[in-house]
């Protein structure tokens, strides 16, 4: 058997891709599922719909017999389910959900954030899993009592899928997903008793933490028609690090989907950020974690969706580039897309989006250009913060993936703002590819990381072409606009 099935369970859809021995996709399935918004700032998914859509796309993609399965998933989203029946006791609370903002603020005001950062590398924010688990335990009837007598389990989406796929025989996650829960000590590689106490989460609910390439059991043969070993697991952004073959210290990848997530490989050094970036586990092999600095941007591709669905000035995402190219170069319109607040390095959940520099001549072209530019500016924010945090004298090359990378104009402007090369790979399915590699590596279908790294193929390199004065002038206008936005709270 020379095929690997990668499950890519994302925020808006479940996908499955079958990769061959050369890590090329040969078949796939994809199915969108329902986004649930019970209240302003609340975002949920139906775990049963996630499960059924995952099984459906796996069956669609399995055109050949698979040697193993790799799983990658939306991170921080949490599910709590019954230990015996496997039935979720509440909807999955999604990473975007902000319902625990007041709880996080109370913990910050009580002086707990510094300890959380030291142990987890994360900020005390609703984004992460711990406060979501706490909310379910305290707000779902009987949940706390069931937890106290070991009747319920919890986990990120990978963990829930592993439980279901193995017929309830394996309760496990990998180190990358564990590192996003705010309950896992990334330095000692274990669930932390003090954090469990702080968030009031019983240890009995939590899964075993394994390597990203490891034994996660066998699928129940009745589910996919055969018993298939599950051998690779990583959160989606970390899987993209692997898929982009960013195994060397100083390599950086940035994924442009709904949001943007940039990770910089810092090797065996867990760099503590002084600029409100995150320290996370990029991947873990043979019991050894490799660390990364991560910056999260809440709105990247979603700003193009706003042009299409909100302003209705485009019918298709591809039209934004043509409008941007035709914009009046004399205008300096800036869009700060803080629709759900600003992520790193600002981490302000309360501010909201704004547009600056409008004139009577401003129109769809200028707004489209400013929207695409905002993605480059936010990425530069992250890179500038990373450079301040980590004294690295090597060259930085950014490897990119995600839907927005199809826009040559956006990638060129990104390179101009970063003053660094931007490399777009031949195979852009890097998240699923990373999950497939981790599983294939475990079953000895794929080579060691250093050998795999040599197989990475470049589709296009974008090199800086904008003079420093123009680059910095536009960026300084962005920084000024951000400060105005941070100062305004509706």
One Martini backbone bead per residue (centre of mass of N, CA, C, O) as a GRO file, in nm:
protein
  490
    1UNK     BB    1   0.092   0.038   0.026
    2UNK     BB    2   0.104   0.393  -0.129
    3UNK     BB    3  -0.114   0.538   0.067
    4UNK     BB    4  -0.245   0.852   0.209
    5UNK     BB    5  -0.472   0.972   0.448
    6UNK     BB    6  -0.603   1.303   0.474
    7UNK     BB    7  -0.735   1.486   0.741
    8UNK     BB    8  -0.916   1.810   0.702
    9UNK     BB    9  -1.040   1.979   0.977
   10UNK     BB   10  -1.215   2.263   0.954
   11UNK     BB   11  -1.407   2.551   1.002
   12UNK     BB   12  -1.597   2.504   0.718
   13UNK     BB   13  -1.457   2.217   0.649
   14UNK     BB   14  -1.432   1.887   0.523
   15UNK     BB   15  -1.136   1.696   0.442
   16UNK     BB   16  -0.997   1.467   0.189
   17UNK     BB   17  -0.668   1.325   0.106
   18UNK     BB   18  -0.498   1.140  -0.137
   19UNK     BB   19  -0.170   1.014  -0.120
   20UNK     BB   20   0.118   0.934  -0.256
   21UNK     BB   21   0.450   0.844  -0.253
   22UNK     BB   22   0.503   1.162  -0.363
   23UNK     BB   23   0.294   1.357  -0.230
   24UNK     BB   24   0.041   1.336  -0.425
   25UNK     BB   25  -0.262   1.417  -0.522
   26UNK     BB   26  -0.547   1.191  -0.628
   27UNK     BB   27  -0.781   1.248  -0.410
   28UNK     BB   28  -1.108   1.396  -0.307
   29UNK     BB   29  -1.291   1.556  -0.031
   30UNK     BB   30  -1.575   1.791   0.029
   31UNK     BB   31  -1.746   1.955   0.321
   32UNK     BB   32  -1.967   2.157   0.435
   33UNK     BB   33  -2.069   2.332   0.737
   34UNK     BB   34  -2.224   2.456   1.004
   35UNK     BB   35  -2.271   2.780   1.132
   36UNK     BB   36  -2.294   2.882   1.477
   37UNK     BB   37  -2.486   3.178   1.622
   38UNK     BB   38  -2.633   3.232   1.919
   39UNK     BB   39  -2.443   3.486   1.967
   40UNK     BB   40  -2.264   3.742   2.014
   41UNK     BB   41  -1.941   3.590   1.976
   42UNK     BB   42  -2.060   3.315   1.902
   43UNK     BB   43  -1.913   2.984   1.817
   44UNK     BB   44  -2.041   2.688   1.649
   45UNK     BB   45  -2.049   2.325   1.633
   46UNK     BB   46  -2.153   2.018   1.512
   47UNK     BB   47  -2.009   1.723   1.586
   48UNK     BB   48  -2.185   1.537   1.406
   49UNK     BB   49  -2.123   1.693   1.142
   50UNK     BB   50  -1.825   1.657   1.148
   51UNK     BB   51  -1.830   1.351   1.144
   52UNK     BB   52  -2.005   1.295   0.888
   53UNK     BB   53  -1.826   1.462   0.692
   54UNK     BB   54  -1.566   1.303   0.735
   55UNK     BB   55  -1.663   1.027   0.642
   56UNK     BB   56  -1.757   1.111   0.360
   57UNK     BB   57  -1.478   1.218   0.250
   58UNK     BB   58  -1.320   0.960   0.293
   59UNK     BB   59  -1.482   0.779   0.100
   60UNK     BB   60  -1.427   0.958  -0.149
   61UNK     BB   61  -1.099   0.942  -0.135
   62UNK     BB   62  -1.097   0.615  -0.120
   63UNK     BB   63  -0.965   0.479  -0.412
   64UNK     BB   64  -0.751   0.358  -0.220
   65UNK     BB   65  -0.546   0.189  -0.026
   66UNK     BB   66  -0.448   0.263   0.302
   67UNK     BB   67  -0.170   0.276   0.524
   68UNK     BB   68  -0.271   0.563   0.643
   69UNK     BB   69  -0.354   0.821   0.885
   70UNK     BB   70  -0.397   1.176   0.879
   71UNK     BB   71  -0.442   1.454   1.114
   72UNK     BB   72  -0.606   1.770   1.072
   73UNK     BB   73  -0.696   2.083   1.257
   74UNK     BB   74  -0.878   2.280   1.418
   75UNK     BB   75  -0.794   2.486   1.664
   76UNK     BB   76  -0.919   2.500   2.009
   77UNK     BB   77  -1.147   2.341   1.951
   78UNK     BB   78  -1.417   2.204   2.156
   79UNK     BB   79  -1.502   1.880   2.308
   80UNK     BB   80  -1.773   1.719   2.490
   81UNK     BB   81  -1.805   1.373   2.605
   82UNK     BB   82  -1.925   1.066   2.645
   83UNK     BB   83  -1.756   0.786   2.745
   84UNK     BB   84  -1.969   0.566   2.646
   85UNK     BB   85  -2.135   0.695   2.386
   86UNK     BB   86  -1.993   0.965   2.245
   87UNK     BB   87  -2.177   1.199   2.324
   88UNK     BB   88  -2.230   1.513   2.304
   89UNK     BB   89  -2.313   1.778   2.547
   90UNK     BB   90  -2.215   1.987   2.325
   91UNK     BB   91  -2.113   2.201   2.135
   92UNK     BB   92  -1.869   2.318   1.961
   93UNK     BB   93  -1.615   2.539   2.055
   94UNK     BB   94  -1.476   2.789   1.885
   95UNK     BB   95  -1.192   2.971   1.843
   96UNK     BB   96  -1.367   3.244   1.783
   97UNK     BB   97  -1.480   3.251   2.053
   98UNK     BB   98  -1.595   3.514   2.319
   99UNK     BB   99  -1.750   3.426   2.594
  100UNK     BB  100  -1.471   3.437   2.793
  101UNK     BB  101  -1.373   3.733   2.836
  102UNK     BB  102  -1.442   3.793   3.136
  103UNK     BB  103  -1.284   3.560   3.256
  104UNK     BB  104  -1.008   3.648   3.150
  105UNK     BB  105  -1.005   3.925   3.285
  106UNK     BB  106  -1.019   3.821   3.577
  107UNK     BB  107  -0.750   3.664   3.563
  108UNK     BB  108  -0.576   3.903   3.495
  109UNK     BB  109  -0.652   4.085   3.741
  110UNK     BB  110  -0.533   3.843   3.933
  111UNK     BB  111  -0.236   3.767   3.795
  112UNK     BB  112  -0.217   3.498   3.577
  113UNK     BB  113  -0.075   3.545   3.299
  114UNK     BB  114   0.227   3.500   3.351
  115UNK     BB  115   0.205   3.194   3.415
  116UNK     BB  116   0.079   3.109   3.149
  117UNK     BB  117   0.308   3.198   2.964
  118UNK     BB  118   0.540   3.032   3.087
  119UNK     BB  119   0.401   2.744   3.039
  120UNK     BB  120   0.248   2.789   2.730
  121UNK     BB  121   0.290   3.066   2.544
  122UNK     BB  122   0.019   3.199   2.622
  123UNK     BB  123  -0.255   3.386   2.629
  124UNK     BB  124  -0.523   3.529   2.805
  125UNK     BB  125  -0.766   3.380   2.597
  126UNK     BB  126  -1.056   3.270   2.435
  127UNK     BB  127  -0.913   3.117   2.198
  128UNK     BB  128  -0.864   2.902   2.396
  129UNK     BB  129  -0.968   2.600   2.556
  130UNK     BB  130  -1.001   2.616   2.870
  131UNK     BB  131  -1.249   2.819   2.895
  132UNK     BB  132  -1.444   2.636   2.735
  133UNK     BB  133  -1.451   2.400   2.927
  134UNK     BB  134  -1.543   2.556   3.172
  135UNK     BB  135  -1.813   2.650   3.054
  136UNK     BB  136  -1.942   2.374   3.014
  137UNK     BB  137  -1.923   2.275   3.309
  138UNK     BB  138  -2.096   2.545   3.418
  139UNK     BB  139  -2.355   2.538   3.178
  140UNK     BB  140  -2.410   2.234   3.178
  141UNK     BB  141  -2.613   2.012   3.276
  142UNK     BB  142  -2.418   1.796   3.482
  143UNK     BB  143  -2.115   1.824   3.397
  144UNK     BB  144  -1.955   1.849   3.661
  145UNK     BB  145  -2.055   1.582   3.788
  146UNK     BB  146  -1.946   1.398   3.559
  147UNK     BB  147  -1.649   1.479   3.587
  148UNK     BB  148  -1.614   1.383   3.890
  149UNK     BB  149  -1.695   1.065   3.775
  150UNK     BB  150  -1.573   1.004   3.484
  151UNK     BB  151  -1.804   1.050   3.226
  152UNK     BB  152  -1.617   1.263   3.075
  153UNK     BB  153  -1.474   1.412   2.780
  154UNK     BB  154  -1.196   1.585   2.618
  155UNK     BB  155  -1.125   1.778   2.307
  156UNK     BB  156  -1.006   1.818   2.027
  157UNK     BB  157  -1.087   1.734   1.711
  158UNK     BB  158  -0.883   1.508   1.681
  159UNK     BB  159  -0.971   1.353   1.937
  160UNK     BB  160  -1.264   1.300   1.853
  161UNK     BB  161  -1.196   1.143   1.592
  162UNK     BB  162  -1.029   0.920   1.719
  163UNK     BB  163  -1.248   0.808   1.899
  164UNK     BB  164  -1.446   0.739   1.669
  165UNK     BB  165  -1.259   0.574   1.472
  166UNK     BB  166  -1.184   0.365   1.728
  167UNK     BB  167  -1.446   0.310   1.900
  168UNK     BB  168  -1.340   0.426   2.190
  169UNK     BB  169  -1.013   0.333   2.241
  170UNK     BB  170  -0.894   0.636   2.185
  171UNK     BB  171  -0.734   0.895   2.399
  172UNK     BB  172  -0.587   1.138   2.186
  173UNK     BB  173  -0.304   1.355   2.128
  174UNK     BB  174  -0.098   1.608   2.034
  175UNK     BB  175   0.136   1.848   2.110
  176UNK     BB  176   0.021   2.077   1.935
  177UNK     BB  177  -0.269   2.074   2.051
  178UNK     BB  178  -0.198   2.088   2.352
  179UNK     BB  179  -0.049   2.376   2.321
  180UNK     BB  180  -0.362   2.517   2.278
  181UNK     BB  181  -0.520   2.487   2.570
  182UNK     BB  182  -0.378   2.606   2.848
  183UNK     BB  183  -0.278   2.307   3.003
  184UNK     BB  184   0.013   2.289   2.870
  185UNK     BB  185   0.345   2.216   2.927
  186UNK     BB  186   0.603   2.293   2.698
  187UNK     BB  187   0.856   2.207   2.890
  188UNK     BB  188   0.742   1.924   3.035
  189UNK     BB  189   0.526   1.763   2.875
  190UNK     BB  190   0.245   1.840   3.046
  191UNK     BB  191  -0.002   1.842   3.241
  192UNK     BB  192  -0.097   2.111   3.453
  193UNK     BB  193  -0.197   2.140   3.773
  194UNK     BB  194  -0.227   2.450   3.803
  195UNK     BB  195  -0.403   2.488   3.549
  196UNK     BB  196  -0.629   2.293   3.623
  197UNK     BB  197  -0.706   2.456   3.874
  198UNK     BB  198  -0.759   2.734   3.750
  199UNK     BB  199  -0.983   2.602   3.532
  200UNK     BB  200  -1.134   2.354   3.644
  201UNK     BB  201  -0.992   2.074   3.520
  202UNK     BB  202  -1.005   1.751   3.490
  203UNK     BB  203  -0.772   1.513   3.413
  204UNK     BB  204  -0.971   1.275   3.325
  205UNK     BB  205  -1.060   1.426   3.047
  206UNK     BB  206  -0.783   1.390   2.927
  207UNK     BB  207  -0.550   1.319   2.702
  208UNK     BB  208  -0.310   1.169   2.551
  209UNK     BB  209   0.027   1.258   2.470
  210UNK     BB  210   0.179   1.275   2.150
  211UNK     BB  211   0.324   1.248   1.881
  212UNK     BB  212   0.288   1.346   1.550
  213UNK     BB  213   0.437   1.062   1.506
  214UNK     BB  214   0.213   0.794   1.572
  215UNK     BB  215   0.014   0.581   1.775
  216UNK     BB  216  -0.364   0.590   1.721
  217UNK     BB  217  -0.454   0.340   1.606
  218UNK     BB  218  -0.754   0.187   1.482
  219UNK     BB  219  -0.992   0.163   1.274
  220UNK     BB  220  -1.306   0.092   1.238
  221UNK     BB  221  -1.410  -0.113   0.984
  222UNK     BB  222  -1.716   0.003   0.967
  223UNK     BB  223  -1.651   0.300   0.865
  224UNK     BB  224  -1.426   0.256   0.598
  225UNK     BB  225  -1.399  -0.075   0.531
  226UNK     BB  226  -1.137  -0.055   0.719
  227UNK     BB  227  -0.841  -0.107   0.892
  228UNK     BB  228  -0.670   0.193   0.989
  229UNK     BB  229  -0.395   0.355   1.062
  230UNK     BB  230  -0.312   0.603   1.299
  231UNK     BB  231  -0.002   0.826   1.255
  232UNK     BB  232  -0.106   1.137   1.229
  233UNK     BB  233  -0.075   1.461   1.413
  234UNK     BB  234  -0.197   1.808   1.360
  235UNK     BB  235  -0.229   2.112   1.360
  236UNK     BB  236  -0.282   2.307   1.094
  237UNK     BB  237  -0.032   2.499   1.121
  238UNK     BB  238   0.176   2.273   1.179
  239UNK     BB  239   0.125   2.107   0.925
  240UNK     BB  240   0.229   2.335   0.738
  241UNK     BB  241   0.518   2.328   0.831
  242UNK     BB  242   0.564   2.042   0.728
  243UNK     BB  243   0.459   2.079   0.432
  244UNK     BB  244   0.692   2.316   0.397
  245UNK     BB  245   0.964   2.216   0.522
  246UNK     BB  246   1.024   2.375   0.818
  247UNK     BB  247   1.309   2.241   0.973
  248UNK     BB  248   1.463   2.498   0.992
  249UNK     BB  249   1.606   2.739   1.138
  250UNK     BB  250   1.419   3.035   1.034
  251UNK     BB  251   1.177   2.922   0.923
  252UNK     BB  252   0.876   3.034   0.737
  253UNK     BB  253   0.517   3.034   0.771
  254UNK     BB  254   0.211   3.128   0.580
  255UNK     BB  255  -0.141   3.126   0.630
  256UNK     BB  256  -0.417   3.207   0.392
  257UNK     BB  257  -0.720   3.240   0.514
  258UNK     BB  258  -0.933   3.368   0.706
  259UNK     BB  259  -0.672   3.384   0.835
  260UNK     BB  260  -0.343   3.431   0.985
  261UNK     BB  261  -0.045   3.208   1.010
  262UNK     BB  262   0.268   3.253   1.168
  263UNK     BB  263   0.572   3.048   1.160
  264UNK     BB  264   0.879   3.022   1.356
  265UNK     BB  265   1.159   2.844   1.364
  266UNK     BB  266   1.342   2.772   1.695
  267UNK     BB  267   1.365   2.488   1.773
  268UNK     BB  268   1.477   2.413   2.109
  269UNK     BB  269   1.367   2.711   2.147
  270UNK     BB  270   1.160   2.880   2.377
  271UNK     BB  271   1.047   3.174   2.293
  272UNK     BB  272   0.992   3.460   2.476
  273UNK     BB  273   0.766   3.698   2.439
  274UNK     BB  274   0.758   4.075   2.424
  275UNK     BB  275   0.516   4.096   2.168
  276UNK     BB  276   0.257   3.910   2.178
  277UNK     BB  277   0.337   3.636   2.114
  278UNK     BB  278   0.366   3.293   2.046
  279UNK     BB  279   0.444   2.989   2.206
  280UNK     BB  280   0.511   2.682   2.028
  281UNK     BB  281   0.447   2.372   1.881
  282UNK     BB  282   0.536   2.256   1.569
  283UNK     BB  283   0.667   1.971   1.655
  284UNK     BB  284   0.683   1.604   1.734
  285UNK     BB  285   0.976   1.392   1.755
  286UNK     BB  286   1.090   1.151   1.948
  287UNK     BB  287   1.004   1.341   2.208
  288UNK     BB  288   1.083   1.614   2.043
  289UNK     BB  289   1.045   1.943   2.053
  290UNK     BB  290   0.951   2.199   1.824
  291UNK     BB  291   0.969   2.540   1.804
  292UNK     BB  292   0.758   2.848   1.794
  293UNK     BB  293   0.668   3.142   1.654
  294UNK     BB  294   0.343   3.308   1.680
  295UNK     BB  295   0.113   3.465   1.451
  296UNK     BB  296  -0.220   3.607   1.471
  297UNK     BB  297  -0.468   3.664   1.221
  298UNK     BB  298  -0.804   3.709   1.193
  299UNK     BB  299  -0.786   3.885   0.909
  300UNK     BB  300  -0.776   3.791   0.566
  301UNK     BB  301  -0.968   3.643   0.360
  302UNK     BB  302  -1.218   3.785   0.498
  303UNK     BB  303  -1.181   4.061   0.348
  304UNK     BB  304  -1.282   3.949   0.074
  305UNK     BB  305  -1.557   3.857   0.173
  306UNK     BB  306  -1.645   4.147   0.243
  307UNK     BB  307  -1.639   4.256  -0.045
  308UNK     BB  308  -1.858   4.049  -0.138
  309UNK     BB  309  -2.084   4.036   0.108
  310UNK     BB  310  -2.086   4.327   0.225
  311UNK     BB  311  -2.027   4.535  -0.019
  312UNK     BB  312  -2.065   4.411  -0.311
  313UNK     BB  313  -1.798   4.464  -0.529
  314UNK     BB  314  -1.786   4.151  -0.563
  315UNK     BB  315  -1.827   3.806  -0.689
  316UNK     BB  316  -1.514   3.736  -0.673
  317UNK     BB  317  -1.209   3.703  -0.535
  318UNK     BB  318  -1.041   3.754  -0.806
  319UNK     BB  319  -1.133   4.062  -0.848
  320UNK     BB  320  -0.953   4.220  -0.644
  321UNK     BB  321  -0.692   4.242  -0.807
  322UNK     BB  322  -0.792   4.411  -1.049
  323UNK     BB  323  -0.879   4.652  -0.877
  324UNK     BB  324  -0.606   4.712  -0.741
  325UNK     BB  325  -0.448   4.769  -1.008
  326UNK     BB  326  -0.668   5.021  -1.075
  327UNK     BB  327  -0.589   5.206  -0.866
  328UNK     BB  328  -0.531   5.504  -0.721
  329UNK     BB  329  -0.206   5.611  -0.639
  330UNK     BB  330  -0.292   5.889  -0.481
  331UNK     BB  331  -0.424   5.714  -0.278
  332UNK     BB  332  -0.467   5.659   0.104
  333UNK     BB  333  -0.610   5.385   0.176
  334UNK     BB  334  -0.720   5.235   0.493
  335UNK     BB  335  -0.765   4.901   0.616
  336UNK     BB  336  -0.893   4.789   0.933
  337UNK     BB  337  -0.978   4.441   0.998
  338UNK     BB  338  -1.145   4.459   1.303
  339UNK     BB  339  -1.409   4.269   1.327
  340UNK     BB  340  -1.269   4.084   1.589
  341UNK     BB  341  -1.033   4.238   1.614
  342UNK     BB  342  -0.691   4.211   1.717
  343UNK     BB  343  -0.417   4.051   1.692
  344UNK     BB  344  -0.120   4.013   1.637
  345UNK     BB  345   0.047   4.222   1.868
  346UNK     BB  346  -0.226   4.339   2.017
  347UNK     BB  347  -0.472   4.200   2.149
  348UNK     BB  348  -0.776   4.330   2.058
  349UNK     BB  349  -1.116   4.248   2.105
  350UNK     BB  350  -1.275   4.544   2.103
  351UNK     BB  351  -1.202   4.641   1.852
  352UNK     BB  352  -1.277   4.793   1.529
  353UNK     BB  353  -1.321   4.856   1.224
  354UNK     BB  354  -1.151   5.066   0.965
  355UNK     BB  355  -1.147   5.372   0.760
  356UNK     BB  356  -0.894   5.552   0.580
  357UNK     BB  357  -0.868   5.820   0.343
  358UNK     BB  358  -1.122   5.926   0.230
  359UNK     BB  359  -1.276   6.017  -0.078
  360UNK     BB  360  -1.472   6.101  -0.345
  361UNK     BB  361  -1.283   5.889  -0.524
  362UNK     BB  362  -1.354   5.658  -0.361
  363UNK     BB  363  -1.363   5.299  -0.426
  364UNK     BB  364  -1.348   4.972  -0.510
  365UNK     BB  365  -1.046   4.985  -0.582
  366UNK     BB  366  -0.934   5.108  -0.316
  367UNK     BB  367  -1.060   4.900  -0.122
  368UNK     BB  368  -0.922   4.652  -0.243
  369UNK     BB  369  -0.634   4.740  -0.200
  370UNK     BB  370  -0.651   4.786   0.110
  371UNK     BB  371  -0.733   4.498   0.182
  372UNK     BB  372  -0.478   4.355   0.073
  373UNK     BB  373  -0.268   4.525   0.228
  374UNK     BB  374  -0.351   4.442   0.520
  375UNK     BB  375  -0.210   4.166   0.509
  376UNK     BB  376   0.079   4.268   0.481
  377UNK     BB  377   0.090   4.447   0.730
  378UNK     BB  378   0.028   4.224   0.939
  379UNK     BB  379   0.273   4.051   0.869
  380UNK     BB  380   0.482   4.264   0.942
  381UNK     BB  381   0.410   4.284   1.235
  382UNK     BB  382   0.508   3.997   1.297
  383UNK     BB  383   0.803   4.013   1.196
  384UNK     BB  384   0.891   4.247   1.375
  385UNK     BB  385   0.835   4.097   1.642
  386UNK     BB  386   1.023   3.856   1.591
  387UNK     BB  387   1.288   4.022   1.568
  388UNK     BB  388   1.271   4.127   1.865
  389UNK     BB  389   1.262   3.837   2.009
  390UNK     BB  390   1.480   3.726   1.786
  391UNK     BB  391   1.825   3.667   1.739
  392UNK     BB  392   1.847   3.670   1.390
  393UNK     BB  393   2.105   3.648   1.118
  394UNK     BB  394   1.938   3.531   0.910
  395UNK     BB  395   1.751   3.452   0.656
  396UNK     BB  396   1.425   3.535   0.531
  397UNK     BB  397   1.177   3.295   0.430
  398UNK     BB  398   0.856   3.285   0.288
  399UNK     BB  399   0.610   3.041   0.318
  400UNK     BB  400   0.311   2.988   0.130
  401UNK     BB  401  -0.049   2.954   0.194
  402UNK     BB  402  -0.352   2.954   0.054
  403UNK     BB  403  -0.594   3.126  -0.115
  404UNK     BB  404  -0.443   3.414  -0.141
  405UNK     BB  405  -0.183   3.310  -0.307
  406UNK     BB  406  -0.313   3.341  -0.599
  407UNK     BB  407  -0.228   3.640  -0.564
  408UNK     BB  408   0.021   3.813  -0.705
  409UNK     BB  409  -0.016   4.096  -0.592
  410UNK     BB  410  -0.017   4.020  -0.291
  411UNK     BB  411   0.263   3.875  -0.287
  412UNK     BB  412   0.430   4.117  -0.384
  413UNK     BB  413   0.349   4.310  -0.154
  414UNK     BB  414   0.452   4.132   0.070
  415UNK     BB  415   0.749   4.139  -0.016
  416UNK     BB  416   0.781   4.443   0.000
  417UNK     BB  417   0.714   4.474   0.308
  418UNK     BB  418   0.932   4.254   0.411
  419UNK     BB  419   1.195   4.239   0.249
  420UNK     BB  420   1.126   3.944   0.121
  421UNK     BB  421   1.092   3.642   0.023
  422UNK     BB  422   0.820   3.472  -0.156
  423UNK     BB  423   0.707   3.133  -0.138
  424UNK     BB  424   0.542   2.929  -0.377
  425UNK     BB  425   0.417   2.627  -0.406
  426UNK     BB  426   0.325   2.371  -0.600
  427UNK     BB  427   0.189   2.259  -0.339
  428UNK     BB  428  -0.091   2.399  -0.151
  429UNK     BB  429  -0.161   2.135   0.030
  430UNK     BB  430   0.006   2.160   0.315
  431UNK     BB  431  -0.164   2.058   0.549
  432UNK     BB  432  -0.231   1.775   0.441
  433UNK     BB  433   0.061   1.701   0.373
  434UNK     BB  434   0.164   1.701   0.664
  435UNK     BB  435  -0.018   1.475   0.769
  436UNK     BB  436   0.077   1.263   0.566
  437UNK     BB  437   0.374   1.262   0.643
  438UNK     BB  438   0.348   1.175   0.940
  439UNK     BB  439   0.218   0.900   0.868
  440UNK     BB  440   0.429   0.798   0.655
  441UNK     BB  441   0.672   0.804   0.847
  442UNK     BB  442   0.564   0.589   1.052
  443UNK     BB  443   0.542   0.366   0.793
  444UNK     BB  444   0.792   0.415   0.591
  445UNK     BB  445   0.711   0.585   0.320
  446UNK     BB  446   0.866   0.827   0.430
  447UNK     BB  447   1.118   1.026   0.489
  448UNK     BB  448   1.319   1.204   0.634
  449UNK     BB  449   1.307   1.536   0.679
  450UNK     BB  450   1.569   1.612   0.514
  451UNK     BB  451   1.471   1.462   0.261
  452UNK     BB  452   1.192   1.588   0.225
  453UNK     BB  453   1.292   1.882   0.190
  454UNK     BB  454   1.410   1.823  -0.108
  455UNK     BB  455   1.103   1.797  -0.240
  456UNK     BB  456   1.050   2.078  -0.243
  457UNK     BB  457   0.844   2.297  -0.455
  458UNK     BB  458   0.866   2.566  -0.667
  459UNK     BB  459   0.655   2.803  -0.831
  460UNK     BB  460   0.705   3.101  -0.681
  461UNK     BB  461   0.905   3.400  -0.663
  462UNK     BB  462   0.891   3.685  -0.452
  463UNK     BB  463   1.048   3.997  -0.490
  464UNK     BB  464   1.164   4.281  -0.397
  465UNK     BB  465   1.055   4.624  -0.551
  466UNK     BB  466   1.036   4.829  -0.320
  467UNK     BB  467   1.119   5.101  -0.191
  468UNK     BB  468   1.176   5.199   0.125
  469UNK     BB  469   1.011   5.460   0.131
  470UNK     BB  470   0.745   5.335   0.033
  471UNK     BB  471   0.720   5.106   0.234
  472UNK     BB  472   0.735   5.275   0.502
  473UNK     BB  473   0.516   5.483   0.445
  474UNK     BB  474   0.276   5.283   0.432
  475UNK     BB  475   0.326   5.149   0.708
  476UNK     BB  476   0.301   5.404   0.886
  477UNK     BB  477   0.005   5.450   0.813
  478UNK     BB  478  -0.093   5.191   0.937
  479UNK     BB  479   0.001   5.239   1.230
  480UNK     BB  480  -0.170   5.493   1.269
  481UNK     BB  481  -0.444   5.351   1.219
  482UNK     BB  482  -0.427   5.145   1.448
  483UNK     BB  483  -0.414   5.346   1.683
  484UNK     BB  484  -0.692   5.466   1.628
  485UNK     BB  485  -0.848   5.197   1.660
  486UNK     BB  486  -0.758   5.128   1.954
  487UNK     BB  487  -0.891   5.409   2.064
  488UNK     BB  488  -1.164   5.274   1.961
  489UNK     BB  489  -1.472   5.209   2.148
  490UNK     BB  490  -1.804   5.114   2.091
   0.00000   0.00000   0.00000
